[in-house]
């Protein structure tokens, strides 16, 4: 049976295609120019060189920045999970005065412009006397690590709290009824039940930390993060190397999304 | 109202030492009293049902026994030891949950093995016991499935296997058949009863379905407003309801407002005056002497199937319409308002004097069904007309 031509359906398809173009055409341009065989980014495209990736591979500052960003993102995930998961449990399981207000306040770092969070954290760390470069070169600096952790904990709290609200508490009762103490019940029943939310939040925190600029800008010490390094390069104009690094990040993000959706498919 | 009923003979009356005993068990949620100082002795090996409407306290009682909630006051004795302060994982009972609460991320086999593994039973023993338990509930072939791949009835069996594999002496069941359709529920009722008898496990079973309770139980505790309204065998509750509430909750009945007039014409009978002026001699419940005082306002309960309807003027052998004969019959005069066909019987609605009305189950095979508007007499044997508390 052949579908008849329907103007409304055609219009919808056109709109959908336009949206996809709008979102992905810039990415395509970046990818194409990363293999563009000329130092100046201009028509006509001369595709078919990997030399900008070669330049990238020998750019010490860029690699240092990338390593710093990865360390920062991993530490931000550790802090945000370490504070956020217990926080979500407290919100779900206990009643305390001011709980409703706290539930809204915990979202504040997400809503607040990064520049405000950045300024306030900067004055806080100078108030407590923590140097922006403390911890360097092992980590990019404690203030920026703590700053990312603090700003992104709310992501974990909201995601995990939402999952806990839907979690069937009878499962925990069943576990307790079958001789498992609280600790074993947590590891064997509760945690597997909220694992998708915990992993999802971790991935989100990792991604948000990786491309964070506003808070990072205020708190960074001696070592630039990747977004700041790229931003610094751009001040001298868009170089083909920037297109190469953007393409690498794009490819890694794509890989993460694919891995993530495969992981989620096996979850309940 | 509970202590004397414990002495009523159940099928296991010989076992004196209760396996579970509740003493003055009370649970308050804020200002709400969910359970009001109930006392109950559960005998080893019996099938005891906590029956009641929602909010009657039956599920609260079960949750307190399991340890999911903490009692406000009172004791829970298991084999004579107070377990009220123990967490659920230290209590020798297992539970079958209303929505089954199967662990969704584990296979059927791992679900069933969970309790054994938590108690560190040897792996080889776990394998055999899990296989045995799954066979017992006829799910031997489905061990590798995930719970969500099973039908409701199969999930129910997994929940059962997961509990009984631990060989508990007491199994708590919280409306385990509530989510199943009627036909499956009936089949599972028989199945559960068979398992209970076969394994010799004490069942404490919560349901709001009186028919289910009557089918399976050795004894029923009918709960109301956080108290036990009546405790006894299904026959006790059906034939000798203690109160108007019990009579009404268990099965169908006709309730007639009555005032006690004095003793009846024979031992065990008591004379009452029902609304409309008729005087009847009715049976007195064995343990409700307080009802017998003249002037007490109370109720007479007569089951529809205990009544026969006769056309007025038809020879009945009962000479005094509206009255009674020693050890004989209760007779009420009235007018048929409707005759409703219900398959094997016809439900005959009869309006009596004084705004009262009754429903009698008439068997069309024995006599013609009286037509609406005709004057009739409704009769019941006096020992099936019960005086019940208000």
XYZ file of C-alpha atoms in Angstrom:
658
model
C 0.000 0.000 0.000
C 1.545 3.278 -1.071
C 1.034 6.304 1.147
C -0.733 9.141 -0.561
C 0.996 12.497 -0.732
C -0.100 14.402 2.321
C 0.935 18.091 2.451
C 0.888 18.135 6.269
C 3.179 15.089 6.533
C 5.494 16.585 3.918
C 5.606 19.851 5.858
C 6.458 18.000 9.057
C 9.268 16.100 7.368
C 10.629 19.335 5.944
C 10.498 21.003 9.356
C 12.222 18.034 10.976
C 14.947 18.065 8.328
C 15.417 21.808 8.823
C 15.840 21.355 12.574
C 18.425 18.628 12.038
C 20.304 20.826 9.556
C 20.193 23.727 11.960
C 21.719 21.575 14.721
C 24.174 19.473 12.748
C 25.281 21.564 9.757
C 27.764 23.605 11.866
C 29.219 20.347 13.165
C 29.588 19.069 9.622
C 31.420 22.263 8.657
C 33.861 21.797 11.562
C 34.490 18.178 10.634
C 35.017 19.025 6.960
C 37.416 21.874 7.672
C 39.454 19.668 10.031
C 40.619 17.734 6.953
C 40.874 20.900 4.844
C 44.268 21.107 3.217
C 45.009 24.798 3.705
C 46.008 27.061 6.579
C 43.205 29.503 5.805
C 39.635 28.446 6.274
C 37.945 29.433 3.066
C 36.319 27.996 -0.049
C 36.969 25.921 -2.022
C 37.265 22.924 0.303
C 40.367 20.866 -0.338
C 39.591 17.695 1.567
C 42.000 14.894 2.383
C 44.706 15.793 4.876
C 45.298 14.727 8.450
C 48.049 17.247 9.014
C 45.999 19.355 11.464
C 45.614 16.281 13.615
C 49.380 15.971 13.428
C 49.767 19.554 14.586
C 47.321 18.823 17.390
C 49.278 15.765 18.484
C 52.399 17.889 18.920
C 50.706 20.808 20.655
C 52.003 20.369 24.215
C 49.773 23.090 25.688
C 46.643 21.589 24.094
C 47.440 18.112 25.386
C 48.159 19.404 28.882
C 44.847 21.253 28.805
C 43.014 18.125 27.681
C 44.586 16.050 30.479
C 43.707 18.751 33.003
C 40.103 18.810 31.780
C 39.779 15.030 32.044
C 41.221 15.019 35.585
C 38.903 17.850 36.517
C 35.845 16.090 35.069
C 36.647 12.797 36.819
C 37.161 14.528 40.156
C 33.966 16.538 39.672
C 32.073 13.270 39.077
C 33.588 11.722 42.212
C 32.667 14.722 44.364
C 29.201 15.195 42.857
C 28.333 11.494 43.323
C 29.885 11.376 46.786
C 27.788 14.297 47.978
C 24.794 14.024 45.652
C 23.800 10.365 46.086
C 23.684 10.507 49.911
C 21.949 13.881 49.582
C 19.252 12.368 47.371
C 18.731 9.578 49.921
C 18.362 12.094 52.733
C 15.762 14.010 50.716
C 13.883 10.817 49.856
C 14.015 9.033 53.186
C 14.013 11.632 55.930
C 11.896 14.539 57.002
C 13.564 17.553 58.478
C 12.647 21.194 58.986
C 13.198 23.236 55.842
C 13.232 20.165 53.570
C 10.993 21.749 50.927
C 13.195 24.867 50.809
C 16.338 22.755 50.609
C 14.918 20.741 47.709
C 14.569 23.966 45.724
C 17.815 25.507 46.892
C 19.789 22.494 45.776
C 18.822 23.395 42.217
C 20.194 26.912 42.555
C 23.688 26.235 41.128
C 22.016 24.911 37.963
C 19.800 27.959 37.550
C 22.287 30.583 38.673
C 24.423 32.092 35.898
C 27.861 30.508 35.993
C 29.442 33.908 36.385
C 27.705 34.425 39.750
C 28.738 30.968 40.978
C 32.268 31.684 39.749
C 32.572 35.040 41.479
C 31.110 33.773 44.741
C 33.343 30.686 44.777
C 36.384 32.842 44.001
C 35.712 35.144 46.912
C 34.938 32.165 49.126
C 38.243 30.457 48.342
C 40.232 33.648 48.814
C 38.329 34.139 52.094
C 39.348 30.687 53.372
C 42.818 31.228 51.923
C 42.923 28.335 49.452
C 45.314 29.095 46.578
C 43.928 28.600 43.076
C 47.002 26.557 42.198
C 46.934 24.335 45.273
C 47.229 20.705 44.251
C 48.921 21.604 40.930
C 50.440 19.861 38.987
C 48.768 16.672 40.250
C 45.341 18.222 39.650
C 44.399 21.522 37.951
C 43.835 23.076 41.401
C 41.602 22.353 44.385
C 39.367 25.424 43.986
C 38.355 24.575 40.435
C 37.805 20.902 41.363
C 35.688 21.809 44.384
C 33.902 24.452 42.338
C 32.872 22.001 39.647
C 31.868 19.460 42.282
C 29.731 21.997 44.114
C 28.115 23.401 40.982
C 27.261 19.969 39.583
C 26.167 18.126 42.743
C 22.650 19.407 42.123
C 22.529 17.415 38.861
C 23.163 14.208 40.794
C 20.734 15.078 43.584
C 17.864 15.809 41.204
C 18.427 12.761 38.982
C 18.884 10.268 41.797
C 16.113 11.774 43.902
C 13.663 11.454 41.008
C 14.603 7.788 40.603
C 14.321 7.106 44.321
C 10.825 8.560 44.341
C 9.776 5.962 41.786
C 11.696 3.169 43.481
C 9.455 0.491 44.992
C 10.299 0.396 48.679
C 8.637 -3.021 48.953
C 11.772 -4.388 47.231
C 13.843 -3.277 50.198
C 11.326 -4.798 52.565
C 11.463 -8.047 50.600
C 15.244 -8.039 50.879
C 15.098 -7.418 54.628
C 12.477 -10.149 54.910
C 14.968 -12.488 53.207
C 17.637 -11.973 55.893
C 19.648 -9.172 54.222
C 20.732 -6.404 56.592
C 20.521 -2.732 55.573
C 24.007 -2.700 54.027
C 23.475 -5.751 51.855
C 20.016 -4.555 50.884
C 21.551 -1.279 49.701
C 24.211 -2.962 47.576
C 22.097 -5.769 46.182
C 18.673 -4.193 45.738
C 18.582 -0.419 46.131
C 21.730 0.476 44.211
C 20.945 -1.779 41.230
C 17.514 -0.147 41.176
C 18.858 3.405 40.953
C 21.948 2.557 38.895
C 20.633 4.023 35.611
C 20.048 7.356 37.346
C 23.476 7.298 39.042
C 25.284 6.447 35.803
C 23.260 8.984 33.853
C 24.004 11.699 36.372
C 27.714 10.782 36.359
C 27.847 11.064 32.588
C 26.009 14.368 32.651
C 28.341 15.781 35.302
C 31.348 14.573 33.318
C 30.123 16.269 30.143
C 29.068 19.488 31.852
C 32.398 19.709 33.670
C 34.333 19.071 30.483
C 32.901 22.089 28.654
C 32.341 24.387 31.604
C 33.854 27.847 31.048
C 32.196 30.426 33.307
C 33.006 28.921 36.732
C 36.313 27.541 35.494
C 37.405 30.951 34.232
C 37.282 32.415 37.745
C 38.809 29.499 39.584
C 41.520 28.266 37.269
C 45.101 28.581 38.448
C 48.174 28.035 36.311
C 46.801 25.282 34.090
C 44.193 25.966 31.412
C 41.381 23.502 30.783
C 40.591 22.418 27.246
C 37.711 24.862 26.645
C 39.827 27.746 27.933
C 42.777 26.662 25.790
C 40.579 26.514 22.685
C 39.056 29.844 23.543
C 42.571 31.271 23.881
C 43.517 29.937 20.445
C 40.402 31.427 18.905
C 41.439 34.892 19.927
C 43.999 34.607 17.164
C 41.343 33.513 14.663
C 39.914 30.116 13.826
C 42.812 27.857 12.960
C 42.444 24.446 11.321
C 43.845 22.959 14.524
C 40.756 24.135 16.413
C 38.616 22.283 13.885
C 40.694 19.171 14.483
C 40.348 19.309 18.261
C 36.609 20.011 17.905
C 36.263 16.967 15.673
C 38.090 14.777 18.190
C 35.797 15.955 20.980
C 32.764 15.428 18.751
C 33.858 11.867 17.940
C 34.451 11.049 21.603
C 31.034 12.483 22.542
C 29.379 10.386 19.848
C 31.120 7.283 21.157
C 29.963 8.088 24.693
C 26.368 8.492 23.582
C 26.437 5.169 21.728
C 27.974 3.371 24.715
C 25.488 5.037 27.005
C 22.416 4.042 25.031
C 23.659 0.456 24.766
C 24.170 0.389 28.517
C 20.681 1.784 29.115
C 19.126 -0.775 26.804
C 20.147 -3.529 29.207
C 18.701 -1.684 32.172
C 15.166 -2.055 33.275
C -13.792 -9.713 72.621
C -10.883 -11.846 71.542
C -9.783 -14.015 74.448
C -12.809 -16.251 74.833
C -12.930 -16.970 71.100
C -9.442 -18.476 71.256
C -11.012 -21.396 73.003
C -13.381 -22.097 70.135
C -12.388 -25.371 68.605
C -10.432 -25.121 65.377
C -8.998 -28.125 63.562
C -5.728 -27.757 65.445
C -7.073 -26.994 68.875
C -4.720 -29.556 70.371
C -1.621 -27.413 69.809
C -1.554 -25.310 72.937
C 1.688 -23.359 72.550
C 1.052 -20.504 70.099
C 3.725 -20.099 67.434
C 2.998 -16.382 67.179
C 1.309 -14.438 69.909
C 0.334 -10.789 69.868
C -0.223 -9.103 73.207
C -1.789 -5.667 73.381
C -0.277 -4.795 70.040
C -0.835 -1.118 69.264
C 0.231 1.043 66.343
C -0.393 4.756 66.055
C 0.480 6.884 63.042
C 0.464 10.360 64.557
C -3.013 10.815 65.960
C -4.447 7.891 63.975
C -4.788 4.618 65.847
C -4.214 1.943 63.227
C -4.119 -0.929 65.681
C -5.757 -0.738 69.062
C -4.229 -3.161 71.576
C -5.045 -6.402 69.796
C -4.220 -9.774 71.272
C -4.133 -12.920 69.201
C -2.613 -16.380 69.536
C -1.698 -18.136 66.290
C -1.470 -21.922 66.514
C 1.336 -23.861 64.885
C 0.284 -25.185 61.481
C -2.952 -23.302 61.154
C -4.183 -21.120 58.321
C -5.209 -17.903 60.017
C -6.772 -15.104 58.005
C -6.841 -11.461 58.998
C -9.973 -10.289 57.233
C -11.252 -6.756 57.059
C -12.074 -3.701 55.016
C -9.305 -1.294 54.086
C -8.141 0.633 57.118
C -9.210 -2.096 59.521
C -5.628 -2.758 60.640
C -5.053 -6.122 58.983
C -2.063 -5.081 56.880
C -0.643 -3.080 59.786
C -0.777 -6.225 61.906
C 1.071 -8.216 59.256
C 3.724 -5.514 58.821
C 4.316 -5.435 62.553
C 4.756 -9.222 62.649
C 7.177 -9.047 59.687
C 9.043 -6.162 61.305
C 8.554 -3.565 58.554
C 6.893 -1.221 61.024
C 7.623 -0.766 64.695
C 4.775 -1.184 67.169
C 3.827 1.739 69.395
C 3.109 -0.646 72.255
C 2.624 -4.338 72.917
C 4.494 -7.573 72.361
C 5.018 -9.935 69.444
C 6.020 -13.366 70.730
C 7.416 -16.002 68.387
C 7.858 -19.332 70.130
C 7.587 -17.414 73.358
C 10.323 -14.894 72.543
C 9.460 -11.215 72.121
C 10.718 -10.157 68.682
C 9.128 -6.693 68.640
C 12.561 -5.021 68.793
C 14.188 -7.194 66.102
C 14.671 -5.930 62.536
C 12.901 -7.936 59.807
C 16.070 -9.770 58.720
C 16.378 -11.336 62.162
C 12.810 -12.652 62.350
C 11.987 -16.276 61.524
C 9.139 -15.378 59.163
C 8.909 -14.785 55.432
C 6.492 -12.666 53.483
C 4.655 -12.896 50.176
C 4.009 -9.321 49.102
C 0.877 -7.930 47.544
C 2.606 -6.766 44.355
C 5.114 -9.637 44.718
C 8.130 -7.269 45.066
C 10.324 -9.522 42.925
C 13.812 -8.127 42.337
C 13.578 -6.915 38.728
C 17.314 -7.116 37.999
C 17.602 -10.787 38.991
C 16.457 -13.960 37.269
C 13.675 -16.025 38.768
C 16.278 -18.447 40.116
C 18.327 -15.676 41.762
C 15.188 -14.235 43.277
C 14.358 -17.552 44.880
C 17.965 -18.119 45.978
C 18.255 -14.683 47.595
C 17.218 -15.629 51.116
C 19.380 -18.758 51.147
C 22.425 -16.826 49.929
C 21.901 -14.153 52.559
C 21.971 -16.879 55.184
C 25.117 -18.286 53.559
C 23.666 -21.683 52.747
C 26.191 -23.816 50.784
C 26.018 -23.196 47.026
C 25.200 -26.832 46.236
C 22.310 -26.790 48.713
C 21.072 -23.505 47.289
C 20.894 -25.045 43.816
C 18.875 -28.073 44.910
C 16.569 -26.186 47.243
C 15.828 -23.514 44.629
C 15.096 -26.203 42.042
C 12.807 -27.990 44.515
C 10.968 -24.803 45.388
C 10.450 -23.915 41.723
C 9.184 -27.426 41.042
C 6.803 -27.136 43.953
C 5.161 -24.093 42.354
C 5.413 -25.692 38.876
C 7.894 -23.158 37.508
C 10.866 -25.486 37.179
C 11.425 -24.561 33.544
C 11.377 -20.786 33.987
C 14.346 -20.277 36.317
C 16.360 -18.248 33.818
C 13.607 -15.780 32.973
C 13.453 -12.250 34.293
C 10.402 -11.518 36.470
C 9.001 -9.052 33.920
C 8.844 -11.849 31.334
C 6.339 -13.753 33.460
C 2.567 -13.449 33.727
C 0.962 -12.176 36.928
C 0.107 -15.685 38.062
C 3.643 -16.905 37.432
C 5.133 -13.932 39.295
C 2.851 -14.773 42.171
C 4.272 -18.319 42.233
C 7.838 -17.008 42.163
C 7.053 -14.795 45.159
C 5.684 -17.858 46.921
C 8.722 -19.977 46.036
C 11.071 -17.218 47.176
C 9.426 -17.284 50.592
C 8.919 -21.015 51.176
C 12.407 -22.000 49.976
C 13.604 -20.661 53.328
C 11.359 -23.172 55.116
C 9.885 -20.579 57.459
C 7.662 -21.834 60.234
C 5.361 -18.887 59.657
C 4.514 -17.443 56.255
C 2.931 -14.003 56.039
C 0.823 -13.326 52.954
C -0.421 -9.815 52.163
C -3.351 -10.075 49.737
C -1.217 -12.312 47.508
C -4.020 -13.004 45.056
C -5.375 -9.463 44.869
C -3.862 -8.691 41.461
C -5.086 -11.862 39.741
C -8.307 -12.335 37.825
C -11.158 -14.216 39.419
C -10.626 -17.594 37.759
C -6.897 -17.680 38.477
C -7.573 -16.475 42.017
C -9.917 -19.393 42.672
C -7.357 -21.878 41.353
C -4.577 -20.310 43.415
C -6.720 -20.424 46.563
C -6.861 -24.188 46.335
C -3.178 -24.337 45.401
C -2.176 -22.250 48.423
C -4.273 -24.350 50.737
C -2.718 -27.530 49.302
C 0.796 -26.149 49.795
C 0.033 -25.043 53.320
C -1.234 -28.475 54.287
C 1.582 -30.263 52.456
C 4.385 -28.184 53.966
C 2.843 -27.782 57.397
C 3.709 -24.077 57.489
C 1.632 -21.691 59.586
C -0.011 -19.152 57.272
C -1.046 -15.692 58.390
C -3.038 -14.426 55.460
C -4.368 -10.917 54.908
C -7.345 -10.353 52.630
C -10.399 -8.149 52.254
C -12.223 -10.897 50.346
C -14.577 -12.732 52.713
C -15.165 -15.535 50.238
C -11.405 -16.154 50.012
C -11.201 -16.175 53.794
C -14.053 -18.668 54.130
C -12.535 -20.961 51.474
C -9.029 -21.279 52.885
C -8.919 -20.461 56.573
C -8.846 -22.641 59.643
C -9.640 -19.527 61.612
C -10.547 -15.981 60.660
C -9.898 -12.828 62.658
C -12.347 -10.257 61.352
C -10.838 -6.839 61.981
C -12.556 -3.480 62.241
C -11.145 -0.093 63.229
C -7.910 -1.556 64.532
C -9.580 -4.199 66.683
C -10.519 -7.838 66.231
C -14.288 -7.879 65.921
C -14.551 -11.676 65.996
C -12.122 -14.568 65.940
C -13.256 -18.050 65.049
C -13.626 -20.740 62.425
C -15.326 -19.793 59.149
C -18.469 -21.610 60.396
C -18.381 -19.662 63.656
C -18.287 -16.370 61.840
C -20.897 -17.337 59.298
C -23.366 -19.135 61.524
C -22.768 -17.412 64.833
C -21.774 -13.822 64.074
C -21.169 -11.847 67.196
C -22.212 -8.492 65.888
C -24.254 -6.876 63.189
C -20.968 -5.908 61.487
C -19.722 -9.512 61.317
C -23.073 -10.803 60.063
C -23.104 -8.172 57.359
C -19.418 -8.529 56.353
C -19.412 -12.305 55.999
C -21.820 -13.354 53.282
C -25.243 -11.825 52.765
C -27.737 -11.437 55.533
C -30.993 -9.842 56.570
C -30.805 -7.615 59.624
C -33.941 -6.765 61.573
C -33.938 -4.195 64.328
C -35.118 -5.868 67.556
C -35.674 -5.218 71.265
C -35.158 -8.012 73.792
C -38.460 -8.882 75.505
C -37.429 -11.787 77.738
C -36.427 -15.417 77.663
C -37.827 -17.608 74.944
C -40.086 -20.588 75.188
C -37.181 -23.032 75.122
C -33.598 -23.104 76.446
C -31.216 -21.220 74.186
C -33.976 -19.115 72.724
C -34.656 -15.523 73.538
C -37.802 -13.542 72.834
C -37.474 -10.311 70.918
C -39.838 -7.822 69.427
C -38.904 -6.768 65.929
C -39.817 -3.518 64.235
C -43.445 -3.726 63.159
C -44.523 -5.411 66.383
C -43.994 -9.099 65.716
C -42.587 -11.163 68.562
C -40.036 -13.839 67.683
C -38.122 -16.478 69.581
C -34.583 -16.474 68.188
C -31.289 -18.190 68.997
C -28.934 -16.497 71.406
C -25.204 -16.527 70.612
C -23.455 -18.783 73.142
C -21.323 -16.084 74.654
C -23.402 -12.964 74.583
C -25.426 -13.104 77.763
C -25.232 -9.330 78.011
C -27.560 -9.186 75.032
C -30.266 -11.065 76.893
C -31.242 -8.247 79.227
C -34.801 -7.099 78.551
C -35.005 -3.776 76.771
C -31.645 -4.144 74.992
C -31.869 -2.755 71.486
C -30.153 -5.055 69.055
C -30.464 -6.904 65.747
C -31.631 -10.252 64.453
C -29.646 -11.715 61.556
C -31.186 -14.292 59.225
C -29.287 -15.543 56.156
C -31.299 -15.428 52.897
C -30.710 -19.145 52.286
C -32.152 -19.975 55.729
C -35.499 -18.492 54.742
C -38.396 -20.009 52.890
C -41.196 -18.017 51.330
C -44.755 -19.360 51.385
C -47.835 -17.886 49.826
C -50.281 -16.721 52.523
C -52.990 -19.279 53.276
C -50.817 -22.128 52.106
C -50.647 -24.889 54.733
C -47.334 -24.488 56.564
C -47.768 -26.280 59.833
C -47.097 -23.063 61.696
C -50.213 -21.946 63.492
C -49.192 -18.507 64.709
C -48.098 -16.109 61.969
C -45.832 -13.384 63.268
C -44.959 -15.418 66.318
C -42.864 -18.400 67.235
C -43.049 -21.921 68.539
C -40.627 -23.492 71.038
C -37.649 -24.734 69.072
C -39.652 -24.063 66.018
C -39.810 -21.435 63.402
C -39.596 -17.730 62.994
C -42.427 -16.518 60.837
C -42.789 -13.063 59.380
C -45.674 -11.777 57.273
C -45.088 -9.478 54.335
C -45.622 -8.574 50.722
C -43.395 -9.533 47.798
C -41.888 -6.452 46.154
C -39.602 -8.138 43.632
C -38.412 -11.555 42.535
C -34.954 -11.417 40.963
C -33.743 -14.372 38.954
C -30.167 -15.398 39.855
C -29.586 -18.745 38.156
C -30.023 -21.560 40.627
C -32.136 -19.421 42.936
C -34.591 -16.551 42.851
C -33.967 -13.674 45.251
C -37.380 -12.756 46.655
C -37.573 -9.289 48.188
C -40.282 -9.070 50.850
C -41.486 -5.893 52.548
C -42.418 -6.448 56.205
C -44.424 -4.326 58.595
C -42.624 -1.265 60.002
C -40.481 -0.353 56.986
C -38.352 -3.484 57.317
C -37.585 -5.735 54.405
C -35.799 -9.041 53.823
C -34.387 -10.994 50.917
C -35.042 -14.744 50.826
C -33.407 -17.237 48.488
C -36.160 -19.232 46.881
C -35.516 -22.433 44.972
C -37.960 -22.452 42.041
C -37.746 -26.227 41.725
C -39.473 -26.792 45.087
C -42.397 -24.390 44.818
C -43.696 -21.769 42.421
C -42.083 -18.361 42.803
C -44.474 -15.922 44.482
C -45.448 -13.014 42.248
C -44.688 -9.415 43.234
C -47.589 -7.922 45.196
C -48.672 -11.217 46.722
C -48.951 -11.614 50.492
C -46.480 -14.183 51.847
C -45.015 -15.575 55.003
C -41.260 -15.778 55.363
C -40.079 -18.567 57.621
C -36.804 -19.645 59.111
C -35.820 -22.217 61.674
C -35.416 -20.413 65.004
C -31.832 -21.622 65.480
C -30.838 -19.931 62.233
C -32.241 -16.586 63.303
C -29.400 -15.135 65.367
C -29.460 -12.357 67.901
C -26.369 -10.226 67.193
C -24.794 -7.233 68.901
C -25.355 -3.819 67.445
